[in-house]
XYZ file of C-alpha atoms in Angstrom:
625
model
C 0.000 0.000 0.000
C 1.044 3.614 -0.616
C 0.415 6.462 1.827
C 1.171 10.149 1.182
C 2.176 12.909 3.594
C 3.807 16.317 3.349
C 6.576 15.465 5.803
C 7.856 12.231 7.335
C 9.924 12.315 10.538
C 11.947 9.167 11.234
C 12.586 8.659 14.948
C 10.610 9.914 17.960
C 13.407 11.073 20.218
C 13.768 14.684 21.309
C 14.686 15.919 17.824
C 11.935 13.916 16.137
C 9.209 15.026 18.536
C 10.019 18.729 18.123
C 10.390 18.366 14.346
C 7.065 16.564 13.931
C 5.201 18.954 16.229
C 6.590 22.041 14.483
C 5.768 20.764 10.993
C 2.243 19.739 12.039
C 1.551 23.009 13.853
C 2.598 24.924 10.750
C 0.002 22.982 8.747
C 1.961 20.163 7.112
C 0.372 16.715 7.082
C 3.089 14.973 9.087
C 3.895 11.322 9.829
C 6.127 10.424 12.779
C 7.604 6.919 12.489
C 9.004 5.284 15.621
C 10.155 1.779 16.511
C 8.254 1.866 19.813
C 5.384 4.197 20.694
C 6.025 3.490 24.379
C 9.488 5.078 24.098
C 8.508 8.415 22.540
C 10.906 11.118 23.844
C 12.726 8.514 25.918
C 15.404 10.038 28.127
C 18.049 7.514 27.121
C 20.691 8.859 29.467
C 20.124 10.971 32.565
C 16.536 12.006 33.395
C 17.355 15.715 33.339
C 16.795 18.647 31.003
C 18.848 21.824 30.810
C 22.147 22.771 32.381
C 24.911 25.141 31.336
C 23.884 26.629 27.932
C 21.534 23.673 27.403
C 18.898 25.334 29.572
C 19.052 28.398 27.320
C 18.347 26.178 24.301
C 15.233 24.754 25.986
C 14.006 28.294 26.689
C 14.562 29.086 22.999
C 12.652 25.995 21.887
C 9.797 27.132 24.104
C 9.928 30.709 22.809
C 9.604 29.336 19.270
C 6.473 27.366 20.203
C 8.095 23.996 20.917
C 7.210 21.646 23.737
C 10.347 20.503 25.584
C 10.030 23.270 28.176
C 6.343 22.632 28.842
C 6.880 18.877 29.199
C 9.831 19.419 31.531
C 7.844 21.780 33.757
C 4.947 19.314 33.947
C 7.218 16.402 34.910
C 9.918 18.129 37.005
C 10.847 16.535 40.327
C 13.624 19.047 40.965
C 14.460 22.467 39.499
C 17.609 24.541 39.948
C 19.041 27.677 38.358
C 22.753 27.017 37.864
C 25.492 29.676 37.946
C 23.550 32.150 40.110
C 26.853 33.436 41.523
C 27.766 34.718 38.049
C 26.124 37.281 35.785
C 22.719 36.611 34.166
C 24.346 35.659 30.853
C 25.550 32.511 32.639
C 22.351 31.590 34.509
C 21.176 28.216 33.249
C 17.984 26.371 34.276
C 18.145 22.619 34.921
C 15.470 20.149 36.016
C 15.265 16.499 36.964
C 12.242 14.913 35.294
C 10.137 11.873 36.020
C 11.272 9.696 33.119
C 7.997 7.788 32.671
C 5.804 10.867 32.974
C 8.029 12.723 30.494
C 7.224 10.058 27.886
C 3.513 10.120 28.726
C 3.335 13.910 28.505
C 5.056 14.024 25.116
C 2.912 11.221 23.718
C -0.229 12.980 24.935
C 0.806 16.154 23.106
C 1.673 14.399 19.857
C -1.457 12.249 19.757
C -3.679 15.316 20.041
C -1.965 17.563 17.485
C -3.972 18.172 14.295
C -2.086 17.123 11.133
C 0.172 14.704 13.047
C -0.001 10.931 12.632
C 2.140 8.213 14.234
C 3.256 4.870 12.773
C 5.162 2.187 14.702
C 7.729 0.580 12.434
C 11.390 0.711 11.397
C 12.510 2.647 8.321
C 15.215 0.793 6.407
C 15.211 2.616 3.052
C 14.782 6.116 1.667
C 13.032 6.633 -1.668
C 15.243 8.969 -3.709
C 14.515 10.079 -7.259
C 16.539 12.555 -9.329
C 18.524 13.748 -6.329
C 15.433 14.339 -4.204
C 13.932 12.336 -1.341
C 10.362 11.269 -2.040
C 9.516 8.978 0.867
C 10.540 5.901 2.876
C 10.068 2.123 2.994
C 9.785 0.253 6.257
C 10.591 -3.136 7.707
C 6.890 -4.046 7.372
C 7.248 -3.347 3.633
C 5.043 -0.257 3.783
C 5.795 2.662 1.450
C 5.166 6.239 2.566
C 5.614 9.121 0.150
C 6.314 12.686 1.242
C 7.591 16.040 0.061
C 10.315 16.028 2.710
C 11.893 13.547 5.135
C 13.608 14.393 8.434
C 15.991 11.777 9.846
C 16.357 11.898 13.643
C 17.737 8.396 14.217
C 19.735 9.109 17.374
C 22.080 6.243 18.245
C 20.132 3.645 16.248
C 22.006 3.732 12.918
C 24.084 0.524 13.128
C 24.137 0.903 16.908
C 26.483 -1.424 18.812
C 26.554 -1.604 22.641
C 29.557 -2.646 24.723
C 29.715 -4.040 28.276
C 33.266 -5.259 28.758
C 33.998 -7.699 25.927
C 30.275 -8.350 25.424
C 28.817 -6.690 22.330
C 25.091 -6.291 21.652
C 23.617 -4.861 18.470
C 21.065 -2.188 19.295
C 20.333 1.514 19.467
C 19.526 1.433 23.168
C 19.421 -1.334 25.743
C 16.791 -3.936 24.733
C 16.030 -2.057 21.476
C 17.220 -3.113 17.998
C 19.524 -1.100 15.768
C 18.449 0.385 12.434
C 20.223 -0.799 9.303
C 20.154 0.148 5.665
C 19.949 3.947 5.704
C 23.643 4.597 6.392
C 24.682 2.216 3.630
C 22.251 3.825 1.188
C 23.429 7.366 1.917
C 27.073 6.310 1.808
C 26.440 4.900 -1.666
C 24.930 8.272 -2.586
C 28.251 9.928 -1.724
C 27.594 11.135 1.809
C 30.323 10.851 4.437
C 29.399 8.515 7.310
C 31.502 8.161 10.466
C 31.195 6.566 13.897
C 30.774 8.102 17.323
C 30.590 6.684 20.813
C 28.615 7.666 23.877
C 27.890 5.947 27.153
C 25.501 5.739 30.064
C 25.964 4.768 33.737
C 24.636 2.028 35.948
C 21.034 2.299 37.221
C 20.782 1.805 40.983
C 18.057 0.492 43.301
C 17.586 3.284 45.821
C 16.524 0.843 48.552
C 20.137 -0.382 48.729
C 21.713 3.081 49.149
C 22.871 4.549 52.478
C 21.604 8.080 51.852
C 22.640 9.172 55.357
C 26.260 8.878 54.182
C 25.759 11.132 51.151
C 25.507 14.886 50.622
C 22.041 16.195 49.837
C 21.280 18.595 46.966
C 17.732 19.934 47.317
C 16.065 21.830 44.518
C 14.672 25.368 44.386
C 11.064 26.414 44.440
C 11.000 29.976 43.137
C 9.185 31.311 40.062
C 11.674 30.064 37.455
C 10.418 27.530 34.904
C 11.429 26.453 31.412
C 8.262 27.511 29.620
C 7.192 31.136 29.384
C 3.627 29.814 29.182
C 3.792 27.927 32.482
C 3.175 30.006 35.606
C 1.594 27.216 37.681
C 3.036 25.639 40.808
C 5.204 22.558 40.393
C 2.947 19.552 39.933
C 5.017 16.652 41.274
C 6.711 16.074 44.599
C 10.138 17.733 44.611
C 13.042 15.378 45.352
C 16.715 15.819 46.225
C 19.780 14.682 44.340
C 22.678 13.207 46.319
C 26.460 13.397 46.112
C 29.318 11.089 47.048
C 32.891 10.403 45.913
C 34.975 7.576 44.547
C 38.132 6.670 46.472
C 41.536 5.089 45.849
C 40.150 1.577 46.361
C 37.481 2.320 43.749
C 40.182 3.422 41.307
C 42.300 0.310 41.924
C 39.331 -1.919 41.089
C 38.568 0.104 37.972
C 42.195 -0.206 36.821
C 41.929 -3.988 37.121
C 39.221 -3.882 34.470
C 41.079 -1.740 31.934
C 42.384 -4.739 29.908
C 38.736 -5.693 29.323
C 37.572 -2.121 28.738
C 36.292 -1.585 25.171
C 37.804 1.902 25.335
C 41.316 0.579 25.999
C 41.499 -2.875 24.401
C 40.856 -1.647 20.840
C 37.225 -2.785 20.725
C 35.935 0.810 20.344
C 37.618 2.916 17.665
C 35.097 5.749 17.415
C 35.081 9.242 18.919
C 33.722 9.740 22.441
C 32.607 12.866 24.309
C 35.484 14.816 25.869
C 33.228 16.729 28.259
C 31.336 13.735 29.621
C 34.085 11.123 30.025
C 33.583 7.619 31.343
C 34.832 6.777 34.821
C 37.622 4.665 33.303
C 38.715 7.634 31.187
C 38.779 9.827 34.290
C 41.099 7.520 36.235
C 43.487 7.293 33.250
C 43.420 10.968 32.241
C 43.476 12.285 35.814
C 45.643 9.569 37.355
C 46.785 11.882 40.152
C 43.273 12.446 41.522
C 42.283 10.338 44.501
C 38.535 10.886 44.134
C 35.846 11.920 41.648
C 32.458 13.326 42.574
C 29.326 11.339 41.713
C 25.718 12.540 41.626
C 22.843 10.181 42.389
C 19.735 11.452 40.601
C 16.146 10.191 41.011
C 14.468 8.763 37.901
C 10.939 9.558 39.038
C 8.560 10.638 41.778
C 7.635 7.103 42.867
C 10.285 4.775 41.418
C 13.317 3.541 43.369
C 15.490 3.756 40.242
C 18.410 6.191 40.410
C 20.885 7.406 37.795
C 24.548 7.678 38.859
C 25.837 10.764 37.078
C 29.632 10.744 36.749
C 29.966 6.965 36.546
C 29.428 6.366 32.834
C 31.203 3.107 32.007
C 31.549 0.192 29.603
C 33.690 -1.904 31.951
C 32.693 -5.529 32.676
C 29.715 -5.950 34.994
C 31.733 -7.456 37.863
C 34.204 -4.558 37.796
C 31.427 -1.959 37.826
C 29.711 -3.695 40.746
C 32.869 -4.195 42.847
C 33.957 -0.578 42.246
C 30.581 0.718 43.388
C 30.621 -1.476 46.517
C 33.926 0.128 47.518
C 32.091 3.433 48.045
C 30.687 3.509 51.615
C 27.207 4.712 50.663
C 26.990 1.915 48.059
C 28.455 -0.965 50.069
C 25.147 -2.900 49.902
C 24.332 -1.814 46.358
C 21.832 -3.531 44.077
C 21.612 -2.424 40.461
C 18.953 -2.659 37.764
C 21.508 -2.815 34.954
C 25.160 -1.909 34.332
C 26.447 1.043 32.394
C 27.366 0.512 28.755
C 28.939 2.293 25.787
C 27.297 2.545 22.403
C 28.779 3.194 18.971
C 26.593 4.540 16.170
C 26.727 6.176 12.744
C 26.619 9.930 12.237
C 27.038 12.156 9.183
C 29.580 14.966 8.875
C 27.320 18.012 9.425
C 29.273 20.160 6.971
C 27.207 18.232 4.415
C 24.189 20.285 5.566
C 22.828 23.718 4.776
C 21.932 26.063 7.641
C 18.343 24.883 7.235
C 19.588 21.347 8.126
C 18.702 20.141 4.633
C 21.413 17.956 3.128
C 23.369 19.462 0.255
C 23.473 16.169 -1.613
C 19.777 15.215 -1.526
C 17.023 17.798 -1.763
C 14.323 17.874 0.930
C 16.218 15.425 3.149
C 16.870 16.911 6.601
C 18.989 15.664 9.532
C 18.513 16.596 13.197
C 20.005 15.387 16.476
C 22.771 12.867 17.093
C 22.837 11.943 13.407
C 24.654 15.310 13.042
C 27.296 14.461 15.639
C 25.729 16.254 18.601
C 24.995 14.962 22.092
C 22.217 16.007 24.462
C 18.425 16.161 24.459
C 18.491 19.949 24.260
C 20.798 20.177 21.226
C 18.625 17.548 19.541
C 15.395 19.389 20.302
C 16.797 22.680 19.006
C 17.820 21.076 15.719
C 14.505 19.251 15.514
C 12.316 22.334 15.683
C 14.472 24.087 13.057
C 14.362 21.080 10.728
C 10.587 20.826 11.138
C 10.121 24.501 10.293
C 12.379 24.398 7.239
C 10.954 21.127 5.931
C 7.509 22.745 6.047
C 8.862 25.798 4.213
C 10.440 23.571 1.547
C 7.088 21.893 0.960
C 4.859 24.962 1.018
C 7.083 27.897 0.063
C 8.693 30.770 1.932
C 12.136 31.986 2.886
C 14.433 29.636 4.835
C 14.241 30.112 8.597
C 17.775 30.595 9.937
C 18.777 32.007 13.310
C 21.939 34.087 13.604
C 24.678 33.608 16.162
C 23.531 36.820 17.873
C 19.894 35.649 17.959
C 19.981 32.238 19.634
C 22.149 29.455 21.012
C 20.324 27.346 18.431
C 21.851 29.621 15.792
C 25.323 29.120 17.282
C 24.777 25.356 17.419
C 23.732 24.983 13.790
C 26.331 27.401 12.443
C 29.082 25.567 14.338
C 27.915 22.234 12.920
C 27.624 23.216 9.272
C 30.667 25.529 9.257
C 33.189 23.722 11.461
C 31.959 20.141 11.536
C 32.682 17.959 14.567
C 35.631 15.893 15.757
C 33.828 14.697 18.915
C 30.195 14.650 20.063
C 29.176 18.325 20.021
C 27.872 19.731 23.285
C 26.762 23.330 23.778
C 28.597 25.593 26.247
C 28.150 29.280 26.975
C 31.764 29.748 25.842
C 30.797 28.766 22.279
C 28.579 31.872 21.985
C 30.433 35.122 21.343
C 27.258 37.108 22.139
C 26.161 35.306 25.278
C 25.152 38.557 27.014
C 22.487 38.841 24.291
C 21.498 35.165 24.551
C 20.335 34.999 28.166
C 17.804 32.491 29.447
C 15.507 35.298 30.650
C 14.998 36.914 27.239
C 14.583 34.016 24.797
C 10.940 35.042 24.302
C 12.000 38.618 23.496
C 14.417 37.327 20.888
C 12.386 34.623 19.203
C 8.649 34.642 19.866
C 7.867 37.422 17.389
C 9.728 35.481 14.691
C 7.784 32.323 15.546
C 4.511 34.261 15.548
C 5.216 35.604 12.055
C 5.862 32.015 10.929
C 2.596 30.857 12.458
C 4.276 28.538 14.958
C 3.800 30.664 18.083
C 0.081 31.117 18.640
C -1.883 34.223 19.618
C -1.960 33.488 23.353
C 1.843 33.262 23.461
C 2.210 36.469 21.442
C -0.221 38.349 23.684
C 1.721 37.257 26.775
C 4.922 38.547 25.180
C 3.341 41.891 24.242
C 1.979 42.319 27.763
C 5.350 41.435 29.298
C 7.182 43.984 27.130
C 4.699 46.743 28.025
C 4.958 46.086 31.768
C 8.741 45.691 31.658
C 9.297 48.921 29.729
C 6.908 50.860 31.974
C 8.842 49.687 35.032
C 12.179 50.603 33.437
C 10.849 54.071 32.542
C 9.681 54.633 36.111
C 13.054 53.614 37.563
C 14.952 55.834 35.129
C 12.847 58.922 35.898
C 11.841 58.715 39.570
C 13.895 60.809 42.009
C 14.733 59.810 45.594
C 16.081 61.838 48.525
C 18.749 60.918 51.127
C 16.605 61.560 54.197
C 14.100 58.917 53.105
C 16.635 56.200 52.285
C 19.980 56.474 54.039
C 19.083 54.437 57.092
C 17.776 51.572 54.923
C 20.792 51.819 52.584
C 23.218 51.464 55.492
C 21.308 48.414 56.742
C 21.603 46.915 53.253
C 25.390 47.340 53.422
C 25.719 50.065 50.805
C 26.907 53.683 50.919
C 24.326 56.298 51.986
C 23.411 59.114 49.602
C 25.032 62.551 49.862
C 22.356 64.116 47.673
C 19.209 63.180 45.794
C 19.439 60.988 42.687
C 17.389 59.005 40.216
C 16.228 55.587 41.361
C 18.249 53.936 38.589
C 21.473 55.069 40.303
C 20.565 52.816 43.211
C 19.492 49.920 40.974
C 22.968 49.954 39.438
C 24.518 49.173 42.813
C 25.322 45.429 42.956
C 24.110 45.140 46.571
C 20.563 46.270 45.731
C 17.695 44.668 43.823
C 14.346 46.054 42.723
C 12.402 44.073 45.378
C 14.788 45.400 48.088
C 14.362 48.972 46.854
C 10.593 48.536 46.751
C 10.693 48.045 50.523
C 12.472 51.416 50.818
C 10.541 53.364 48.152
C 6.723 53.137 48.426
C 6.242 54.537 44.917
C 8.313 51.677 43.462
C 6.265 49.156 45.441
C 3.136 50.708 43.948
C 4.593 50.147 40.457
C 5.360 46.507 41.243
C 1.827 46.047 42.546
C 0.505 47.007 39.095
C 2.195 43.967 37.513
C 0.169 40.798 36.803
C 0.593 38.592 39.885
C 1.424 35.364 38.019
C 4.234 37.027 36.046
C 5.422 39.707 38.456
C 8.752 38.130 39.395
C 9.568 37.298 35.765
C 8.899 40.885 34.647
C 10.855 42.392 37.553
C 13.844 40.143 36.783
C 13.743 41.074 33.076
C 13.627 44.789 33.871
C 16.389 44.601 36.469
C 18.762 42.737 34.128
C 18.273 45.342 31.391
C 18.824 48.172 33.886
C 21.935 46.714 35.536
C 23.627 45.400 32.402
C 22.488 47.893 29.746
C 26.048 49.064 29.048
C 27.340 45.543 28.412
C 24.274 44.660 26.345
C 24.557 47.754 24.126
C 28.278 47.187 23.575
C 27.674 43.604 22.489
C 24.833 44.695 20.193
C 27.200 47.123 18.437
C 29.766 44.359 17.898
C 27.075 41.992 16.591
C 25.816 44.632 14.152
C 29.317 45.113 12.749
C 29.768 41.375 12.200
C 26.276 41.119 10.697
C 27.377 43.397 7.856
C 29.603 40.526 6.743
C 26.618 38.176 7.070
C 24.931 40.266 4.383
C 27.768 39.786 1.883
C 26.713 36.613 0.083
C 29.389 34.616 -1.731
C 27.786 31.235 -2.392
C 28.242 30.356 -6.058
C 30.419 33.398 -6.799
C 33.861 31.768 -6.669
C 35.721 28.772 -7.989
C 37.900 28.602 -4.892
C 40.351 26.112 -6.385
C 41.302 28.687 -9.015
C 42.115 31.488 -6.521
C 45.897 31.098 -6.210
C 46.278 34.087 -3.870
C 44.639 32.273 -0.942
C 46.250 29.374 0.898
C 45.865 25.778 -0.246
C 44.079 24.978 3.026
C 41.646 27.843 2.412
C 40.941 26.631 -1.139
C 40.226 23.111 0.093
C 38.028 24.120 3.013
C 36.095 26.822 1.154
C 35.397 24.351 -1.657
C 34.197 21.729 0.827
C 31.939 23.999 2.941
C 30.867 26.386 0.139
C 29.897 29.098 2.672
C 26.820 31.260 2.200
C 28.428 34.512 3.362
C 31.774 36.165 4.066
C 31.019 35.938 7.789
C 30.488 32.182 7.609
C 33.701 31.826 5.594
C 35.594 33.695 8.335
C 34.434 31.128 10.928
C 35.776 28.093 9.037
C 38.807 26.707 10.917
C 41.950 27.375 8.915
C 40.621 30.433 7.045
C 42.849 33.402 7.877
C 41.956 37.132 7.903
C 44.154 37.581 4.819
C 42.104 34.944 2.968
C 38.937 36.875 3.844
C 40.496 40.171 2.720
C 41.370 38.639 -0.653
C 37.781 37.468 -1.127
C 36.538 40.968 -0.249
C 38.944 42.486 -2.792
C 37.715 40.067 -5.467
C 34.155 41.139 -4.648
C 35.159 44.779 -5.141
C 34.751 45.581 -1.423
């Protein structure tokens, strides 16, 4: 039988769910194909969303009209804002989620979206005609035709798991691998490589001595992931726990190194530098006598715990003995050991900024298939692929976010411009404009764009408009209201800041690092009256947004000026204008890399590793600039 859709999404992980939802919400008749409907949006590794820079991506997905933030808020069993001791550009939300409820919440959303259909099956072949993807064939021998296909296969393409010398074919524990697609695309000329990731042991909490561990409770303030969610946290809030390895632990781990797939030659592929296995830690940091571990709950009611920091592919007996050497785990029982997994990915320099492949029209990649790691990076790519696949099918300009507009823009530009030599993970340090890309203002940056696309709906847009009006009114009041020393000096001294010698504008006090708007409201009745005008459910969010703009306006304006200068180069388009191999005045490396990447603009060309400023100047001269 033959079935027709506008867009087919292969894989229902975090990239696939966001891609399918975005395409369907934009009006495309969309089919989401997954091996197992009970594993939709499965949190394959730790049951947490967000973290340094990753939390900003989730806020951006939400601001665009995606669902990861909403689902995380609904299923959170702990929430924390990381990096509070640093400036707001570094603040990063992170939440533990109930793994089972996370799946249920996502499935409930997808099953009730108009235009979205789900099929349980395995795709083993793409239908490609005249350099264009036209559909897929499945293991059940069903043919689906479509105007565009988005591959979000995660770790399933020729997935191979390792536990010591034991090897198991699969994309995730107890789930089969996917075969056929890599071989087909390799035959079509696309570059396929292998990567490796890993996951830790899962522990039975009933066997843990929690009284011998450090407790990490969550926070319960107004912060959430979704700008739409102002409700109280739904589930019981739980603590995470910390402990340390010791020298005995390390000795046991070293015993297992000859049988470690990472060190006996079994695994040849690239692993994540920033999330190393425990065996890598004891080899790389041989002088350290301990490593911190984090025990994280998997759900509100389950006894299953995730041991963050103990990712491993060592033999089962070694993992178990090493854990038992830690006092809090001396009576440990486990649900399953940690394991490593190797899988296929495609060099992302083979993609356009829309995430469409250069080699095959209307074929899009998103998630770990592009060499990234992390639910958040996958979700960010997924929503962008879903939007652009819809545009390819129905017309419109490509939707591309700049490096000064979103972490998602940084992520995609890094992938398609620089490629990857290890699993790509987002950090705040990767963003040159991180003062502009704060977690508090993702809605200000992106929701209007999503509304113009039709992805963000009217209720979201109205909330944004209301927030801007209230924020700007508060800022205007603070900038123009005058205060006098006799009314404030006693309170200022109590707050640990210098008393006033003369009257000043209220903003002069806001700029002092010791003072916040809520503190000043207790000293200045007129300011309290302004805060009382704010909508109660969003008051704290609006006050925080206003205070950040007031305190950091100088830094923000300076970074905006720099971004505007660089953006002039983004407007100089060079794609198709040069035969780079014939330009003898640039270096051989520049000729090779420019030919391979074929950058869209001068700015993108300048970000390719190995392209020097003199190479860029020569291109500008040839353009008559």
